[in-house]
Amino acid sequence: MTTEHFDAVDVIRAKRDGLALSGPQIDWVVDAYTRGVVTDYQMSALAMAIYLNGMSRTEVARWTGAMIASGERLDFSGLSRPTADKHSTGGVGDKITLPLAPLVATFGVAVPQLSGRGLGHTGGTLDKLEAIPGWRAALSNDETLAQLEDVGAVICAAGSGLAPADRKLYALRDVTATVESVPLIASSIMSKKIAEGTGALVLDVKVGSGAFMKSLPQARELARTMVDLGTDAGVRTVALLTDMSVPLGLTAGNALEVTESVEVLAGGGPTDVVELTVALAVEMLAGAGRPAGEDEVRAALADGRAMDTWRRMIAAQGGDPDAKLAVAKETETVVAGEDGVLTRLDAYAVGVAAWRLGAGRARKEDPVQAAAGVQLHAKPGDRITAGQPLMTLHTDTPERFERARQSLDGAWEVAPDGTSEATAAATPGKLILDRVA
Ligand code: URA
C-alpha cells in the first residue's frame, strides 16, 4: 500500500480558506485524483474552492505541470519541419481549424491539430470532419508523425494518453458548474498543448455571448494566463482575442461548416472566416519561424495550394474529399418580421439552436447528426425586408424544430432604416479585438 503524503481534506480546506497551495500539495492532489485515491466528490469541492478563490501564477503553473506529468508527452523534434498549432476556446460557427491547418502546412510548417468533440452549444472539430464519408479521427502516434512529415497537416483525436488528469477533471467540472474559471480553463487547455509538444502555439480566445468569456477583461486575463504558461514551458505562444457575439460565417453545424470551409479553401467564403483564418495563419507562421505576410497567405487560398493540401489531408485519413455530404431530411425557414437593418444576431442562441437540431450533444456519448444545423442568410449590418428568410434550420428529426425555434426567441433585433442603431450596425465591428504576446 502506498503511503499518501497529504490528506485531501487539508488541501481542500487550505484552498477554501483562500490560502495558496504548495507545489507538493498540487503535485499530490492531481496525481492522487488520477489514481482514484482522491475521490470525485473531494475534487469537486476543490474545483469549487479554486473557482471561488482563484490560483496564483505559481500555483497555475504547478497545476499545469502536474496535469502534463499525469500522461505522455509527444515529441515532434524528429520532423523535418517546424511545428505550429492553434487552439480556440470555442465558439459558434468556429470552423477555422479546417481551412487553417492545410493553409499553414502549405508554407512548410507542420500542424499537429489534436482536437476534441463538441459538448454543449459549441461544435467540435472532429464532429465536423466526421461529416466527410470515410474520414477517420483516431490515428496512432506513428500515423500522426508520418502524416505530418508527408502532408504537413493532421487533424485527429487527442489520444487518451495526453494529460489524463485533465480528461477526468474536465468531465467533473462540466457537471459541477466549475468550467468557467480562468486557472482551471488555462491549465486544462495548456496542459494538453504543452504535452502535445508543438513548437509554436496561437490561441484564439473568444469573447462574447457565444464564448466562455463574456467580457473583454475576462478574456484578456485568460489569454495572459495561457500565454505565460506556454512561454514558461518553452512554447512560442501568442493569443488573439476575437469577437464571438455573432456566429462566425454563415453556418453552424457539421456538414454545413465543412462546406463553408471548402468555399474558403477555394478562395471564396464569408469575409469574417477568411479574415480570421488569414490572421491566425500569419501568427502561426511567425511563431514557427517561417514568416509570411497577409497577401502571401491569401494567395495560397486563392491559387488552390491550400485546397491541394486539404484534399491530401482528408484522403490520408480515409476521407473522400469529393464525396457528397449529408443533406438534412427536413428544413424550416425563419423569416424576418419587419423591414430595416439587422442590428444583432446572438451567437449563443444560434449555437443552442444548432445543438437542439442535432448538431451537438448533451452527453459525451450522444451521437450527432452530420446534416443538422443553422444556415444564416443575413448578418448584422444587412438590410432586410419583412418576409425575407433570415435563416434555415436543418435536421433529420423534425420534432426538434420547436425547441430550436424557442432558443431563437429574441435572438435578433431589427432597427428601422435611418435610425442611429441601423447606422451603427452597418459599420462592421472589429473581429480581432486584441493581441496578447
Ligand atoms: N477547453 C478545454 O480543453 N478545457 C477547458 O477547461 C475549457 C475549454
XYZ file of N, CA and C in Angstrom, residues 69-155:
261
model
N 2.316 15.889 -16.300
C 3.034 14.718 -15.767
C 2.118 13.512 -15.584
N 0.792 13.720 -15.650
C -0.127 12.583 -15.467
C -0.155 11.674 -16.702
N 0.442 12.114 -17.810
C 0.367 11.296 -19.024
C 1.635 11.380 -19.855
N 1.493 11.045 -21.135
C 2.661 11.016 -22.023
C 2.900 12.397 -22.658
N 4.102 12.584 -23.219
C 4.407 13.800 -23.982
C 4.797 13.354 -25.376
N 4.251 14.038 -26.379
C 4.631 13.696 -27.752
C 5.905 14.450 -28.099
N 6.607 13.948 -29.096
C 7.867 14.581 -29.474
C 7.902 14.733 -30.990
N 7.827 15.967 -31.458
C 7.854 16.214 -32.904
C 9.232 16.685 -33.361
N 10.223 16.593 -32.470
C 11.522 17.190 -32.806
C 12.211 16.454 -33.960
N 11.778 15.208 -34.256
C 12.404 14.479 -35.358
C 11.870 14.897 -36.733
N 10.835 15.719 -36.779
C 10.273 16.122 -38.081
C 11.210 17.075 -38.803
N 11.120 17.077 -40.142
C 11.984 17.983 -40.887
C 11.396 19.399 -40.932
N 10.163 19.581 -40.448
C 9.530 20.914 -40.474
C 9.298 21.401 -39.047
N 9.275 22.734 -38.853
C 8.882 23.248 -37.533
C 7.379 23.021 -37.326
N 6.929 23.039 -36.066
C 5.510 22.784 -35.799
C 4.821 24.038 -35.238
N 3.546 24.180 -35.592
C 2.722 25.263 -35.013
C 1.304 24.732 -34.885
N 0.658 25.126 -33.808
C -0.706 24.661 -33.559
C -1.555 25.864 -33.186
N -2.870 25.663 -33.266
C -3.821 26.716 -32.882
C -4.835 26.106 -31.944
N -5.253 26.874 -30.958
C -6.362 26.404 -30.117
C -7.383 27.514 -29.979
N -8.639 27.158 -30.176
C -9.699 28.146 -29.971
C -10.448 27.770 -28.704
N -10.834 28.787 -27.928
C -11.562 28.481 -26.694
C -13.014 28.121 -26.998
N -13.397 28.130 -28.271
C -14.700 27.568 -28.650
C -15.752 28.618 -28.916
N -16.378 28.503 -30.071
C -17.421 29.468 -30.407
C -18.419 28.856 -31.362
N -19.376 29.657 -31.791
C -20.447 29.177 -32.657
C -20.058 29.437 -34.113
N -20.076 28.375 -34.922
C -19.678 28.520 -36.329
C -18.169 28.577 -36.483
N -17.443 28.170 -35.431
C -15.976 28.272 -35.485
C -15.388 27.041 -36.186
N -15.285 27.186 -37.513
C -14.753 26.083 -38.318
C -13.333 26.397 -38.786
N -12.686 27.387 -38.149
C -11.420 27.918 -38.673
C -10.331 26.848 -38.809
N -10.297 25.884 -37.867
C -9.240 24.859 -37.950
C -9.232 24.172 -39.313
N -10.404 24.004 -39.913
C -10.488 23.210 -41.153
C -9.701 23.857 -42.298
N -9.925 25.124 -42.620
C -9.062 25.712 -43.659
C -7.673 26.070 -43.161
N -7.544 26.376 -41.848
C -6.272 26.896 -41.329
C -5.146 25.857 -41.362
N -5.436 24.623 -40.924
C -4.362 23.613 -40.824
C -3.715 23.373 -42.200
N -4.507 23.081 -43.254
C -3.844 22.881 -44.552
C -3.194 24.148 -45.091
N -3.781 25.303 -44.798
C -3.202 26.570 -45.286
C -1.787 26.762 -44.723
N -1.635 26.569 -43.420
C -0.325 26.780 -42.784
C 0.674 25.716 -43.269
N 0.182 24.481 -43.441
C 1.069 23.400 -43.901
C 1.648 23.703 -45.281
N 0.895 24.460 -46.086
C 1.342 24.828 -47.431
C 2.665 25.606 -47.392
N 2.941 26.261 -46.229
C 4.155 27.071 -46.107
C 5.304 26.286 -45.454
N 5.189 24.955 -45.407
C 6.306 24.150 -44.891
C 6.327 24.024 -43.377
N 5.201 24.337 -42.729
C 5.124 24.203 -41.271
C 4.190 23.029 -40.971
N 4.573 22.156 -40.048
C 3.712 21.020 -39.695
C 2.683 21.454 -38.656
N 1.423 21.071 -38.894
C 0.340 21.469 -37.982
C -0.283 20.223 -37.349
N 0.111 19.924 -36.091
C -0.483 18.787 -35.387
C -1.707 19.270 -34.619
N -2.872 19.123 -35.208
C -4.073 19.694 -34.598
C -4.831 18.570 -33.889
N -4.477 18.337 -32.616
C -5.135 17.273 -31.846
C -6.395 17.877 -31.245
N -7.549 17.386 -31.667
C -8.796 18.091 -31.375
C -9.758 17.252 -30.566
N -10.891 17.896 -30.221
C -11.899 17.205 -29.419
C -13.256 17.253 -30.089
N -14.215 16.636 -29.405
C -15.598 16.668 -29.877
C -16.342 17.770 -29.144
N -17.493 18.161 -29.700
C -18.235 19.264 -29.094
C -19.046 18.791 -27.911
N -19.228 19.688 -26.963
C -20.141 19.448 -25.850
C -20.881 20.761 -25.657
N -22.205 20.712 -25.521
C -22.946 21.957 -25.345
C -23.080 22.704 -26.660
N -23.169 24.051 -26.568
C -23.556 24.827 -27.751
C -22.423 25.086 -28.734
N -21.173 24.732 -28.387
C -20.091 24.951 -29.363
C -19.771 23.618 -30.049
N -19.521 23.690 -31.334
C -19.289 22.459 -32.104
C -17.878 21.946 -31.902
N -17.663 20.670 -32.221
C -16.324 20.100 -32.101
C -15.749 19.842 -33.481
N -14.442 20.109 -33.613
C -13.785 19.955 -34.918
C -13.925 18.528 -35.461
N -13.778 17.521 -34.572
C -13.853 16.136 -35.057
C -15.258 15.819 -35.560
N -16.284 16.338 -34.873
C -17.672 16.105 -35.323
C -17.865 16.671 -36.730
N -17.256 17.817 -36.988
C -17.404 18.437 -38.318
C -16.755 17.545 -39.379
N -15.505 17.135 -39.116
C -14.797 16.344 -40.136
C -15.430 14.969 -40.325
N -16.054 14.444 -39.277
C -16.709 13.136 -39.424
C -17.941 13.218 -40.326
N -18.333 14.401 -40.736
C -19.400 14.531 -41.732
C -18.884 14.121 -43.122
N -17.548 13.988 -43.265
C -16.974 13.573 -44.558
C -16.914 12.039 -44.584
N -17.613 11.393 -45.536
C -17.650 9.930 -45.551
C -16.248 9.323 -45.555
N -16.058 8.343 -44.653
C -14.793 7.605 -44.596
C -13.745 8.217 -43.687
N -13.876 9.490 -43.343
C -12.810 10.169 -42.584
C -12.675 9.574 -41.184
N -11.432 9.385 -40.764
C -11.137 8.682 -39.516
C -10.394 9.614 -38.556
N -10.951 9.776 -37.339
C -10.364 10.723 -36.367
C -9.223 10.098 -35.573
N -9.295 8.751 -35.374
C -8.322 8.110 -34.477
C -7.068 7.700 -35.242
N -5.939 8.289 -34.897
C -4.654 7.915 -35.508
C -3.699 7.514 -34.391
N -2.793 6.593 -34.675
C -1.759 6.277 -33.684
C -0.721 7.406 -33.736
N 0.143 7.441 -32.718
C 1.192 8.469 -32.714
C 2.086 8.327 -33.953
N 2.363 7.098 -34.371
C 3.220 6.885 -35.551
C 2.526 7.386 -36.818
N 1.220 7.122 -36.928
C 0.480 7.607 -38.108
C 0.468 9.139 -38.141
N 0.306 9.744 -36.965
C 0.292 11.214 -36.883
C 1.620 11.774 -37.381
N 2.712 11.182 -36.891
C 4.048 11.673 -37.288
C 4.276 11.501 -38.787
N 3.870 10.335 -39.314
C 4.094 10.072 -40.742
C 3.289 11.065 -41.588
N 2.054 11.355 -41.181
C 1.226 12.288 -41.959
C 1.760 13.726 -41.853
N 2.306 14.061 -40.681
C 2.881 15.409 -40.533
C 4.074 15.577 -41.460
N 4.877 14.531 -41.585
C 6.064 14.603 -42.443
C 5.651 14.653 -43.915
N 4.632 13.874 -44.251
C 4.252 13.721 -45.651
C 3.329 14.861 -46.138
N 2.228 15.088 -45.428
C 1.236 16.082 -45.866
C 1.478 17.425 -45.184
N 1.915 17.378 -43.919
C 2.155 18.615 -43.178
C 1.038 18.975 -42.217
N -0.163 18.433 -42.418
C -1.268 18.795 -41.527
C -2.018 17.546 -41.096
N -2.332 17.478 -39.802
C -3.146 16.387 -39.259
C -4.187 17.001 -38.330
N -5.443 16.647 -38.536
C -6.456 16.980 -37.528
C -6.956 15.624 -37.039
